[in-house]
Short mmCIF file of C-alpha atoms in Angstrom, two decimals:
data_model
loop_
_atom_site.label_atom_id
_atom_site.label_comp_id
_atom_site.label_asym_id
_atom_site.label_seq_id
_atom_site.Cartn_x
_atom_site.Cartn_y
_atom_site.Cartn_z
CA UNK A 1 7.17 -22.48 26.43
CA UNK A 2 8.93 -19.78 25.52
CA UNK A 3 12.14 -21.56 23.30
CA UNK A 4 9.32 -23.03 21.61
CA UNK A 5 8.15 -20.18 19.95
CA UNK A 6 9.51 -18.73 16.74
CA UNK A 7 9.81 -15.30 16.81
CA UNK A 8 10.96 -13.55 13.45
CA UNK A 9 13.31 -10.93 13.06
CA UNK A 10 11.89 -7.81 11.92
CA UNK A 11 13.80 -6.66 8.56
CA UNK A 12 12.62 -4.09 6.07
CA UNK A 13 10.26 -2.29 8.17
CA UNK A 14 11.17 1.38 9.64
CA UNK A 15 9.73 4.14 10.89
CA UNK A 16 10.36 7.64 9.87
CA UNK A 17 9.67 11.17 11.03
CA UNK A 18 9.62 13.69 7.65
CA UNK A 19 8.82 16.94 7.26
CA UNK A 20 6.56 18.57 4.63
CA UNK A 21 5.78 21.83 3.62
CA UNK A 22 2.00 22.19 3.14
CA UNK A 23 0.77 25.72 1.96
CA UNK A 24 4.05 27.17 3.45
CA UNK A 25 3.52 25.51 6.67
CA UNK A 26 5.86 22.85 7.79
CA UNK A 27 4.54 19.93 9.10
CA UNK A 28 5.56 16.55 10.57
CA UNK A 29 4.85 12.94 9.67
CA UNK A 30 5.18 10.02 11.11
CA UNK A 31 5.65 7.06 8.41
CA UNK A 32 5.69 3.47 8.17
CA UNK A 33 7.99 1.81 5.67
CA UNK A 34 7.95 -1.41 4.35
CA UNK A 35 11.04 -2.40 2.03
CA UNK A 36 9.89 -5.82 1.85
CA UNK A 37 9.01 -7.74 -1.32
CA UNK A 38 5.98 -8.92 0.54
CA UNK A 39 2.85 -6.98 1.73
CA UNK A 40 2.21 -6.22 5.41
CA UNK A 41 -1.25 -7.22 6.66
CA UNK A 42 -2.72 -6.15 9.99
CA UNK A 43 -0.57 -3.62 10.77
CA UNK A 44 -0.84 -1.91 14.71
CA UNK A 45 0.57 1.02 15.56
CA UNK A 46 0.96 2.46 19.02
CA UNK A 47 2.65 5.65 19.71
CA UNK A 48 3.54 7.58 22.87
CA UNK A 49 5.85 9.83 24.22
CA UNK A 50 7.37 10.16 27.69
CA UNK A 51 10.46 11.43 29.66
CA UNK A 52 11.27 11.18 33.18
CA UNK A 53 13.22 14.47 34.39
CA UNK A 54 15.71 14.61 36.49
CA UNK A 55 13.59 16.22 39.17
CA UNK A 56 12.06 12.88 39.06
CA UNK A 57 8.97 14.23 37.35
CA UNK A 58 7.52 12.28 34.73
CA UNK A 59 6.00 13.32 31.41
CA UNK A 60 3.44 10.94 29.31
CA UNK A 61 1.35 11.90 26.21
CA UNK A 62 -1.53 9.77 25.19
CA UNK A 63 -1.03 6.46 23.83
CA UNK A 64 -2.38 6.73 20.00
CA UNK A 65 -3.41 3.42 17.98
CA UNK A 66 -3.51 3.20 14.36
CA UNK A 67 -4.37 0.17 12.18
CA UNK A 68 -3.49 -0.05 8.52
CA UNK A 69 -5.15 -3.08 6.90
CA UNK A 70 -2.65 -3.74 4.32
CA UNK A 71 0.89 -2.25 3.14
CA UNK A 72 1.98 -3.38 -0.33
CA UNK A 73 6.02 -3.97 -0.61
CA UNK A 74 8.20 -1.14 -1.35
CA UNK A 75 5.43 1.90 0.21
CA UNK A 76 4.92 3.63 3.26
CA UNK A 77 1.97 4.84 5.04
CA UNK A 78 1.75 8.34 6.72
CA UNK A 79 0.63 6.69 10.47
CA UNK A 80 0.37 10.42 12.24
CA UNK A 81 1.20 13.77 12.32
CA UNK A 82 3.57 14.67 15.21
CA UNK A 83 4.17 18.16 16.98
CA UNK A 84 7.44 19.62 17.24
CA UNK A 85 6.56 20.22 21.01
CA UNK A 86 7.12 16.39 21.85
CA UNK A 87 10.29 16.36 20.12
CA UNK A 88 12.07 16.90 23.90
CA UNK A 89 10.30 13.43 24.55
CA UNK A 90 11.31 10.23 23.92
CA UNK A 91 8.83 9.10 21.28
CA UNK A 92 7.95 5.29 21.19
CA UNK A 93 6.39 3.41 18.22
CA UNK A 94 5.15 -0.23 19.03
CA UNK A 95 4.82 -1.80 14.93
CA UNK A 96 2.87 -5.32 15.08
CA UNK A 97 2.00 -6.97 11.62
CA UNK A 98 1.63 -10.23 9.86
CA UNK A 99 3.93 -11.13 6.83
CA UNK A 100 3.75 -14.31 4.58
CA UNK A 101 1.62 -15.87 7.62
CA UNK A 102 3.82 -14.73 10.47
CA UNK A 103 3.40 -12.36 13.16
CA UNK A 104 6.05 -9.87 13.70
CA UNK A 105 6.56 -7.16 16.27
CA UNK A 106 9.23 -4.37 16.90
CA UNK A 107 9.67 -1.02 19.43
CA UNK A 108 10.88 2.09 17.49
CA UNK A 109 11.90 4.55 19.81
CA UNK A 110 13.56 8.02 18.88
CA UNK A 111 15.07 9.43 22.00
CA UNK A 112 14.49 13.08 23.12
CA UNK A 113 15.80 15.66 21.12
CA UNK A 114 17.02 13.19 18.13
CA UNK A 115 14.08 14.00 15.87
CA UNK A 116 16.43 17.25 14.31
CA UNK A 117 18.25 18.33 10.85
CA UNK A 118 21.50 17.18 12.43
CA UNK A 119 20.03 13.44 12.34
CA UNK A 120 18.60 13.70 8.79
CA UNK A 121 19.25 10.96 6.43
CA UNK A 122 17.32 10.09 2.69
CA UNK A 123 14.67 7.79 3.74
CA UNK A 124 14.32 4.70 1.63
CA UNK A 125 10.99 4.22 -0.57
CA UNK A 126 10.00 8.10 0.58
CA UNK A 127 13.22 9.68 -1.36
CA UNK A 128 12.78 12.55 1.49
CA UNK A 129 15.05 13.73 4.31
CA UNK A 130 14.06 12.76 7.78
CA UNK A 131 14.90 11.19 10.65
CA UNK A 132 15.06 7.15 10.39
CA UNK A 133 14.75 3.80 13.00
CA UNK A 134 15.64 0.63 11.55
#
């Protein structure tokens, strides 16, 4: 039964959206951060955007899925690029992985309009500024 299932808390795994200047152009990237002392294996990241307007209209993006075989300790991986056009939406990232023989999963949501310089902080492991969800 459900009470018999051990669902461990996710600690030390974050999602950050970080801007980068590449050849003079500003690009934004979604990064998965492993701030643990153990590797993450069989990492699945599912991303989507959505918003329900006041008039009842719903906006949804396609669902994208990414696989990362191994994410070493104290490292990060660029998951996908993200366009500024979708910053007006809620951007959801569902992350599932294995660590030390246990399965973990967590949903990270960047609320609409939250991806902005007003919400920047220094991102652990990466060291540059961006928006972080723990």
